[in-house]
Coordinates of C-alpha atoms and ligand atoms in Angstrom, one line a residue:
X1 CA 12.5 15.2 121.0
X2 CA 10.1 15.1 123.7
X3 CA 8.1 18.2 124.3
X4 CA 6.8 18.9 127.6
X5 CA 3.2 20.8 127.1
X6 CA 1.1 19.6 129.7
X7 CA -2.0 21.4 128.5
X8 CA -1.4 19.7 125.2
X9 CA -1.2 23.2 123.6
X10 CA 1.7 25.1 122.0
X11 CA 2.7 28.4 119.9
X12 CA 5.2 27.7 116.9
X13 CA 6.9 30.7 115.7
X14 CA 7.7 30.2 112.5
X15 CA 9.9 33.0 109.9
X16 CA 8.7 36.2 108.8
X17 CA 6.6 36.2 111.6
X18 CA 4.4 33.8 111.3
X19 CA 2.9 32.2 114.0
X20 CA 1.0 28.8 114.6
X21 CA -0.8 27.4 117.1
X22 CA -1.4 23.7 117.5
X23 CA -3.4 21.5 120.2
X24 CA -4.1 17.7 121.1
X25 CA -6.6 19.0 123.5
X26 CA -9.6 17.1 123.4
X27 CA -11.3 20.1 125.7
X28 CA -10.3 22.8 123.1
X29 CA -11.4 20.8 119.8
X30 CA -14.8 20.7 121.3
X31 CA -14.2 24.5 121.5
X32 CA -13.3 24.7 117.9
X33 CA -15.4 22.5 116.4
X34 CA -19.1 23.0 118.4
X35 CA -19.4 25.2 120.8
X36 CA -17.1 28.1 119.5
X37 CA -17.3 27.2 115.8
X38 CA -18.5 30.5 114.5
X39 CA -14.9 31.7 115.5
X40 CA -12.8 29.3 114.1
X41 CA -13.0 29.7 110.1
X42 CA -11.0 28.2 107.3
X43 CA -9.4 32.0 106.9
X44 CA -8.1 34.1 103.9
X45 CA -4.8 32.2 103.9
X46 CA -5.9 28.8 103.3
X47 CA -8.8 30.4 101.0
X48 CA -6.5 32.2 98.6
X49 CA -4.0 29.6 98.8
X50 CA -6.8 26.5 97.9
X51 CA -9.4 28.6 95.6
X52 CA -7.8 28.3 92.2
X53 CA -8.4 24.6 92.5
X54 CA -11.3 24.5 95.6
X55 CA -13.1 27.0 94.3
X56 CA -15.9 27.6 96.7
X57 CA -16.5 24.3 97.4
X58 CA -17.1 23.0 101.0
X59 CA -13.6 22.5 101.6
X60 CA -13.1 26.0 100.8
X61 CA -16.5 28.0 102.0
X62 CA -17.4 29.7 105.6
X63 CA -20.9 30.8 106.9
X64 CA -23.6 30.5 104.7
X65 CA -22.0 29.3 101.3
X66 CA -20.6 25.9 103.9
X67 CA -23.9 25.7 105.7
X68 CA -26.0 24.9 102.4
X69 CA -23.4 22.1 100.6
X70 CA -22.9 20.9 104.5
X71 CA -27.0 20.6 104.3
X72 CA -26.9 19.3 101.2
X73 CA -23.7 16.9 101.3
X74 CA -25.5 15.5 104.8
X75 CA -28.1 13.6 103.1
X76 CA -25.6 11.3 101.4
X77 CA -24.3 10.3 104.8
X78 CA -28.2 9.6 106.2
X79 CA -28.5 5.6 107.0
X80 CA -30.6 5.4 103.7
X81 CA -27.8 6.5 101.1
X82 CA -25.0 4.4 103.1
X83 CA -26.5 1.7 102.7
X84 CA -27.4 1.9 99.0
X85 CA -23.7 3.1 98.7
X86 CA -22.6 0.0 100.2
X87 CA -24.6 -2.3 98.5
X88 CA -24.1 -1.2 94.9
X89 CA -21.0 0.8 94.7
X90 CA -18.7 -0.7 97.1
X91 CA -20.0 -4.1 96.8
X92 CA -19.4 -3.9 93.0
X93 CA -16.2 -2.2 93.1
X94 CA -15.3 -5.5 95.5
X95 CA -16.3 -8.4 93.9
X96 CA -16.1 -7.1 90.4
X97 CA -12.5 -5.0 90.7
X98 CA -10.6 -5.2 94.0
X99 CA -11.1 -8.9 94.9
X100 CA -10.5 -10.3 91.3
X101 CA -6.7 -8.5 91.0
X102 CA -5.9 -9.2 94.3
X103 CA -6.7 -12.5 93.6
X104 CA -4.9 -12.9 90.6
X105 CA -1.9 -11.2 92.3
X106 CA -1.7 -13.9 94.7
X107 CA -2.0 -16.8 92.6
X108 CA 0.7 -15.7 90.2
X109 CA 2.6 -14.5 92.8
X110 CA 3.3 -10.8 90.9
X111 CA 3.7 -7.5 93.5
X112 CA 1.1 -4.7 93.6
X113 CA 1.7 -1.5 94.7
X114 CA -0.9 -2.1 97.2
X115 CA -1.3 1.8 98.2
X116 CA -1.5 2.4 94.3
X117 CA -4.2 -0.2 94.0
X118 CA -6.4 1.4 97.1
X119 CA -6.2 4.7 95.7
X120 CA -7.9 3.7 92.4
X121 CA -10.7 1.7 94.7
X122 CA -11.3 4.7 96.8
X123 CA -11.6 7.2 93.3
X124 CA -13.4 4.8 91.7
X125 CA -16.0 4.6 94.6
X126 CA -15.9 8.5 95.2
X127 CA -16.8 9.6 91.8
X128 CA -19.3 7.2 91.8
X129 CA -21.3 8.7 94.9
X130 CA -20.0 12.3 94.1
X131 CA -20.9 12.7 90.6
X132 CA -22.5 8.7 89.6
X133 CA -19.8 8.9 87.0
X134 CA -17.3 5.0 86.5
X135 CA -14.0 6.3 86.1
X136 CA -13.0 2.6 85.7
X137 CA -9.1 3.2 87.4
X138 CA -9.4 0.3 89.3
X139 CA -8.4 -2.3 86.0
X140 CA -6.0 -5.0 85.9
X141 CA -4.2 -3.1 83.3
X142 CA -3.8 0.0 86.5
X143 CA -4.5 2.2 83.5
X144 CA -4.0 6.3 83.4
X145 CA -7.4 7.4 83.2
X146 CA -6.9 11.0 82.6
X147 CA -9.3 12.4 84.7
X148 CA -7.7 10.6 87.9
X149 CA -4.1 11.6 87.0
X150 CA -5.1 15.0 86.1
X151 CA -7.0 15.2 89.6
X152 CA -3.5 13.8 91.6
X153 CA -1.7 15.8 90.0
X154 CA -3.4 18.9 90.8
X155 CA -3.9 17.7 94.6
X156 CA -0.2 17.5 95.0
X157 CA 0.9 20.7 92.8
X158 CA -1.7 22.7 95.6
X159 CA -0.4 21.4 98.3
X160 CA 3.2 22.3 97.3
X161 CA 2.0 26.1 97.9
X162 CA 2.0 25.6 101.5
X163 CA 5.4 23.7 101.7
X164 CA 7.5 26.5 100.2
X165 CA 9.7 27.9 102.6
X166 CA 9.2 31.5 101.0
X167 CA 5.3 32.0 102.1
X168 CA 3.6 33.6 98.5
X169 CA 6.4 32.6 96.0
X170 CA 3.3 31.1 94.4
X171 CA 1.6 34.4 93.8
X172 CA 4.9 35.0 91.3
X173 CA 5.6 32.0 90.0
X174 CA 1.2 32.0 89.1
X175 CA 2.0 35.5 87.9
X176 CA 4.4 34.8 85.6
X177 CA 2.9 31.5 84.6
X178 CA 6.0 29.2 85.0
X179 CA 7.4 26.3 86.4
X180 CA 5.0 24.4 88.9
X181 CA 1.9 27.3 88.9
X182 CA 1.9 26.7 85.0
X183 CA 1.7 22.9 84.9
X184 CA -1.0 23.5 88.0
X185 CA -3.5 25.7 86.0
X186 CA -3.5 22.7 82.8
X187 CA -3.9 20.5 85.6
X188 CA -6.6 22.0 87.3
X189 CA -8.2 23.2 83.8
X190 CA -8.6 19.7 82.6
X191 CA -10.1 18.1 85.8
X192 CA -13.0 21.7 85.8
X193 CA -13.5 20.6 81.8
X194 CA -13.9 16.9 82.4
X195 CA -16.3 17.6 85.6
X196 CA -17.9 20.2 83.3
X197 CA -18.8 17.6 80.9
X198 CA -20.1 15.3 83.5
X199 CA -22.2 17.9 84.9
X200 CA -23.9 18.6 81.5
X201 CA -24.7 15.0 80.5
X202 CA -26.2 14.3 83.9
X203 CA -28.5 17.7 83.7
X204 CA -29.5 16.0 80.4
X205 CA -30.6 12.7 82.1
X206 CA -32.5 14.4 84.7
X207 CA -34.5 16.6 82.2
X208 CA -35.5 13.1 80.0
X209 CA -35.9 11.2 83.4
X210 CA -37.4 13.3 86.1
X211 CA -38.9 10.5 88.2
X212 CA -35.6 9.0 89.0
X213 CA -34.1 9.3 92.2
X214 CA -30.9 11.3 92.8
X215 CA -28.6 9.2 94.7
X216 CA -25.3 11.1 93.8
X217 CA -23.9 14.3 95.3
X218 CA -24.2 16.1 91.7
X219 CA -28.2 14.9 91.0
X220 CA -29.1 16.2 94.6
X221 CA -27.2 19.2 93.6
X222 CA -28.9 19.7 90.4
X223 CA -32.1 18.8 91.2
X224 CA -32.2 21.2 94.5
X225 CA -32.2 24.0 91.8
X226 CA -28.3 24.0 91.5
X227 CA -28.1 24.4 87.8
X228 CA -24.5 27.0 88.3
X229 CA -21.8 24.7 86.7
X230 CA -18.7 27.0 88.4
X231 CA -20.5 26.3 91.8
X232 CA -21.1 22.6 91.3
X233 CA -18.2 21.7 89.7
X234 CA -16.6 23.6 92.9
X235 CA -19.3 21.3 95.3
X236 CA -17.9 18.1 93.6
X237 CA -14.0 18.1 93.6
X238 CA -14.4 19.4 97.3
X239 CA -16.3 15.7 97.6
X240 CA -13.6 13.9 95.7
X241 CA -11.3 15.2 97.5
X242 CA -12.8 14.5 100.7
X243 CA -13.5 11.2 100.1
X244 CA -10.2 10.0 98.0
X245 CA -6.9 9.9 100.4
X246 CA -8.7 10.1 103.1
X247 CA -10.3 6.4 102.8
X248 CA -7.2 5.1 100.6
X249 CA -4.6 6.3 103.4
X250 CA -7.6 4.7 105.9
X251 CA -6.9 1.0 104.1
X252 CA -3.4 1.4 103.1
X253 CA -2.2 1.9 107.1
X254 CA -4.8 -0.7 108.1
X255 CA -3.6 -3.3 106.1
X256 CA 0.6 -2.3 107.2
X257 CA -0.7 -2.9 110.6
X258 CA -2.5 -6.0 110.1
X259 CA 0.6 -7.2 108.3
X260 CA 2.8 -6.3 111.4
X261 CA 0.1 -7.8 114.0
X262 CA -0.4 -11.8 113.0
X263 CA -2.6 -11.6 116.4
X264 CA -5.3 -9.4 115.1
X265 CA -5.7 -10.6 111.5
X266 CA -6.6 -13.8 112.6
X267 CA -9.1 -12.6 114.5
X268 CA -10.4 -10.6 112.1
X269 CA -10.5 -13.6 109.6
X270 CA -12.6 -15.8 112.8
X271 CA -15.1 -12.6 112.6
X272 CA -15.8 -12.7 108.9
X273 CA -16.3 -16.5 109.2
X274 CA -19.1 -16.1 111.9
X275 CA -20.4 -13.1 110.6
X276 CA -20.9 -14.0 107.4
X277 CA -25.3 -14.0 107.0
X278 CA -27.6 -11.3 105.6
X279 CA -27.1 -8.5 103.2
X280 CA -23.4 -6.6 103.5
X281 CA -24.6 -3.6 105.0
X282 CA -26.2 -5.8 107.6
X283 CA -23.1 -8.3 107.9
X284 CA -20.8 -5.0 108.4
X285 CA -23.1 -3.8 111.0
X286 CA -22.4 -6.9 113.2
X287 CA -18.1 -7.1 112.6
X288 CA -17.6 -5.1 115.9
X289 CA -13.9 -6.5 116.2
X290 CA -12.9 -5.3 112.5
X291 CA -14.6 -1.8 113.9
X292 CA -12.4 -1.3 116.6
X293 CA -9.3 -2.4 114.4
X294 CA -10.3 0.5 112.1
X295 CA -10.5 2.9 114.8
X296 CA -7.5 1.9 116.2
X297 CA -5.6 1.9 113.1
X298 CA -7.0 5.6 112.6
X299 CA -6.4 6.4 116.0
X300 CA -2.4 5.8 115.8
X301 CA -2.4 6.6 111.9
X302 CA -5.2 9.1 111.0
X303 CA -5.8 10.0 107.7
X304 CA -6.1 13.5 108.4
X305 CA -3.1 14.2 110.9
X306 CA -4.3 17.7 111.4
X307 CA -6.4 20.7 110.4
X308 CA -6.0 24.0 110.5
X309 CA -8.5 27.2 111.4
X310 CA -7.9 30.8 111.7
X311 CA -9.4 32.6 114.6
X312 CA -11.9 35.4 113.5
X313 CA -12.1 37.2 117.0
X314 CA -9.4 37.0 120.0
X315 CA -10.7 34.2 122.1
X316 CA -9.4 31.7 125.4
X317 CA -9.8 28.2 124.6
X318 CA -10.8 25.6 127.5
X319 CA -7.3 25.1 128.4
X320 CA -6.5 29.0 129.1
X321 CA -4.3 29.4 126.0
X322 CA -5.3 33.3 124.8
X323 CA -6.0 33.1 121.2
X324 CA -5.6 36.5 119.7
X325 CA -7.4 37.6 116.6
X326 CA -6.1 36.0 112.9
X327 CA -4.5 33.2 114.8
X328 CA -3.5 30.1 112.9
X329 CA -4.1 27.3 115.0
X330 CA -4.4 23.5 114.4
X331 CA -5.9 20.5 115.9
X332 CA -3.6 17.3 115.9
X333 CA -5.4 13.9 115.3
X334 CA -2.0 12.2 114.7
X335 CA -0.9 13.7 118.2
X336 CA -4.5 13.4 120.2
X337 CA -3.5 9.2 119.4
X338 CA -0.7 9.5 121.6
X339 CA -1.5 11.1 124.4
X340 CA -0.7 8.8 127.6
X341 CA -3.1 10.2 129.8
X342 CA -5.8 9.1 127.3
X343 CA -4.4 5.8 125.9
X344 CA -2.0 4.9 128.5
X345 CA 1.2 3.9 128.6
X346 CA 0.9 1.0 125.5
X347 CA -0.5 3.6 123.1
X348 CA 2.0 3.0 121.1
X349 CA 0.5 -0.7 120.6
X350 CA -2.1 -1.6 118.1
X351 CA -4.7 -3.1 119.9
X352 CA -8.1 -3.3 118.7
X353 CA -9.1 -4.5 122.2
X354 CA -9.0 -1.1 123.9
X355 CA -12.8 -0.1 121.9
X356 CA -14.0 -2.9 123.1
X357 CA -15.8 -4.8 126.3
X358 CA -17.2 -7.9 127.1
X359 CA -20.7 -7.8 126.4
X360 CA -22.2 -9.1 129.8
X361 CA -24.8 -11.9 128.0
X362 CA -22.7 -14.1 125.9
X363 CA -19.1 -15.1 126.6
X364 CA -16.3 -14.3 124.3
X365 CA -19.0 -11.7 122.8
X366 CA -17.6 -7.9 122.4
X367 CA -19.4 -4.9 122.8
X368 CA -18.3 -1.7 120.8
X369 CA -16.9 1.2 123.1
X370 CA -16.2 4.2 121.0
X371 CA -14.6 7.9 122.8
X372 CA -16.5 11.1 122.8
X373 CA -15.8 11.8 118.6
X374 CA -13.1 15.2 120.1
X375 CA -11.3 12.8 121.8
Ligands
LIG401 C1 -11.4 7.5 106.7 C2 -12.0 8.3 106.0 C3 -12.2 9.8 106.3 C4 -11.7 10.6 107.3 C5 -10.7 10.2 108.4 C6 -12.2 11.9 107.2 C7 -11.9 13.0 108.0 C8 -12.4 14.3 107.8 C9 -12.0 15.4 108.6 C10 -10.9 15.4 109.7 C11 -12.6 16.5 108.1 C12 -12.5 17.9 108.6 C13 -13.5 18.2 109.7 C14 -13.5 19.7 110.2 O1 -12.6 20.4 109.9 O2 -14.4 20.0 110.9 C15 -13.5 16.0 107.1 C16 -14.4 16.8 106.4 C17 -15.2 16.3 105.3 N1 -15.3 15.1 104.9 FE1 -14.3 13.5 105.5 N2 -13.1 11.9 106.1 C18 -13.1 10.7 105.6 C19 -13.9 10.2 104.5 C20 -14.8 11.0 103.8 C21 -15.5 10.5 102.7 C22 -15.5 9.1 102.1 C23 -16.3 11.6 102.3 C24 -17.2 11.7 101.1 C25 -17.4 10.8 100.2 C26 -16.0 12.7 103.2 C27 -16.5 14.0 103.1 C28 -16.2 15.0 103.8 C29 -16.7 16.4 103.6 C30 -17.8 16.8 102.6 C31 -16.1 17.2 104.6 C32 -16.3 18.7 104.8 C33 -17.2 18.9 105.9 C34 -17.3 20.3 106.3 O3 -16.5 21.2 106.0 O4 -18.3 20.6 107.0 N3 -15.1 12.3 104.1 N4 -13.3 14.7 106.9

């Protein structure tokens, strides 16, 4: 079905009376993210619906409560912490986890579930940065490390509140304590006990060692004068979370398209053989090419295809679209990818090309072009 919206903008009306607004509007994310953010809030529907497993946490909070963790959480994303990220935990989880089973894999020629095998190297790496806790689910023998499973499990059994077709059956199936709402409060009880237990033996390590320096999410946490263990058991599944499909969904669609496009693996593979000097963080740094793959695989394949807000006052977005107060209305990353007057006509094409342009110095060098980060 091709629907004609030229402003990139549309209402969905949806049963019971629900209504949805959604836009690939570059123009009005800007709007809703930056200049207009104060009026575009996660809402009481997603809140109620996420805060028996989300808690407060930042996936969860508006106005001040966000602001703090968003101060907080920043510092792990500072050039400093990325770099010791990269260098210790993703390097290790690499050469001592992902590369060896892969390895084996191909030499006995058995099948992976290759999606499977990304998610335990994005959980493993996660927990690492969010709490410095090895859950250790990245093993040859892909075993079910109960904090992980628990964790999936309560991920999907939350998400299935928003798929019912009956908005709130939830609230009576919760209320009654059957069927999925049962299984999701033993789910969600044994990920808050384990993270509970985590948060306990680290405040321990912090009193006996004080001069050490915090580099996970939970010791910056803690030793900001966080000691609430509700509040930053809340802070840290938000994290996991944030970080866990999101990176694994990242690898598993980059590595389907590099299977499907001959062209740009062995391109890739030229750029890791030239590249290949200095410390990893400084090597990555360098592989422009394998950048622009990445944001091109993101761009027709994004890991987060859309997000939702709820307007807190009526409003007019860049576009003209009237927004009236208590609005649902979404941004759409997997639709902004395919927008022809952005992309052109072969955006339906993977190629890493278009982020990138001949640097003017050196021939057959490429210079990194990103997009305004809306677009
Ligand atoms: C390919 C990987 C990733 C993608 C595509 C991605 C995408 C996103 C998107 C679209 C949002 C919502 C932004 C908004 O509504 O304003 C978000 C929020 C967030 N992400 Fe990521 N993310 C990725 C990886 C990660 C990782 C690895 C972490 C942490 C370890 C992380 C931490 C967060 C946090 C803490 C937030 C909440 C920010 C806030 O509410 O202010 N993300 N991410």
């Amino acid at each position: 079905m091709v629907l004609c919206t030229p402003n990139l903008t549309f209402t969905l009306y949806r049963p019971f009376g629900y209504r949805q607004m959604f836009t690939a509007n570059a123009a009005n994310v800007q709007h809703m993210l930056k200049t207009h953010f104060s009026n575009y809030r996660k809402g009481d529907v997603f809140r109620k619906t996420l805060k028996d497993f989300l808690g407060d946490g930042i996936f969860n909070a508006d106005g001040d409560n966000w602001k703090f963790q968003r101060q907080v959480s920043s510092h792990e994303f500072n050039t400093r912490s990325l770099r010791n990220f990269v260098e210790t935990v993703v390097d290790s989880e690499l050469a001592d986890r992902l590369i060896p089973i892969l390895k084996n894999a191909a030499a006995n020629k058995i099948v992976l579930d290759f999606q499977d095998i990304l998610q335990r190297f994005a959980f493993d790496n996660v927990c690492k940065i969010a709490f410095g806790y090895d859950p250790a689910y990245l093993l040859p023998s892909l075993p079910q490390e109960r904090f992980a499973v628990a964790f999936g499990s309560a991920v999907t059994l939350i998400s299935e509140r928003f798929n019912s077709n009956i908005p709130f059956i939830w609230k009576i199936k919760r209320a009654l304590n059957v069927g999925s709402e049962k299984q999701l409060k033993i789910v969600v009880n044994e990920v808050r006990e384990f993270a509970k237990s985590i948060i306990k033996e680290k405040k321990h390590e912090l009193q006996e060692n004080t001069s050490k320096e915090s580099v996970d999410l939970l010791s910056r946490f803690l030793s900001s004068g966080h000691s609430d263990e509700d509040f930053v058991t809340d802070i840290v599944i938000s994290f996991i979370l944030a970080g866990r499909d999101t990176t694994s969904a990242a690898l598993t669609w980059f590595f389907w398209l590099l299977y499907n496009n001959p062209e740009v693996e062995i391109e890739i593979l030229k750029e890791i053989k030239e590249t290949s000097e200095g410390t990893v963080y400084e090597e990555v740094k360098d592989m422009v090419y394998i950048h622009a793959s990445l944001c091109e695989s993101m761009r027709l394949y994004p890991p987060v295809p859309v997000d939702t807000k709820s307007a807190v006052n009526h409003d007019v977005l860049p576009d003209g679209t009237v927004v009236k107060k208590g609005t649902r209305i979404s941004y759409h990353p997997y639709a902004m990818g395919r927008v022809v007057k952005v992309w052109g006509s072969d955006w339906k094409d993977f190629r890493p090309r278009r982020w990138l342009e001949a640097a003017e110095e050196a021939a057959g060098k490429w210079r990194f072009v990103g997009k305004d980060s809306f677009t």
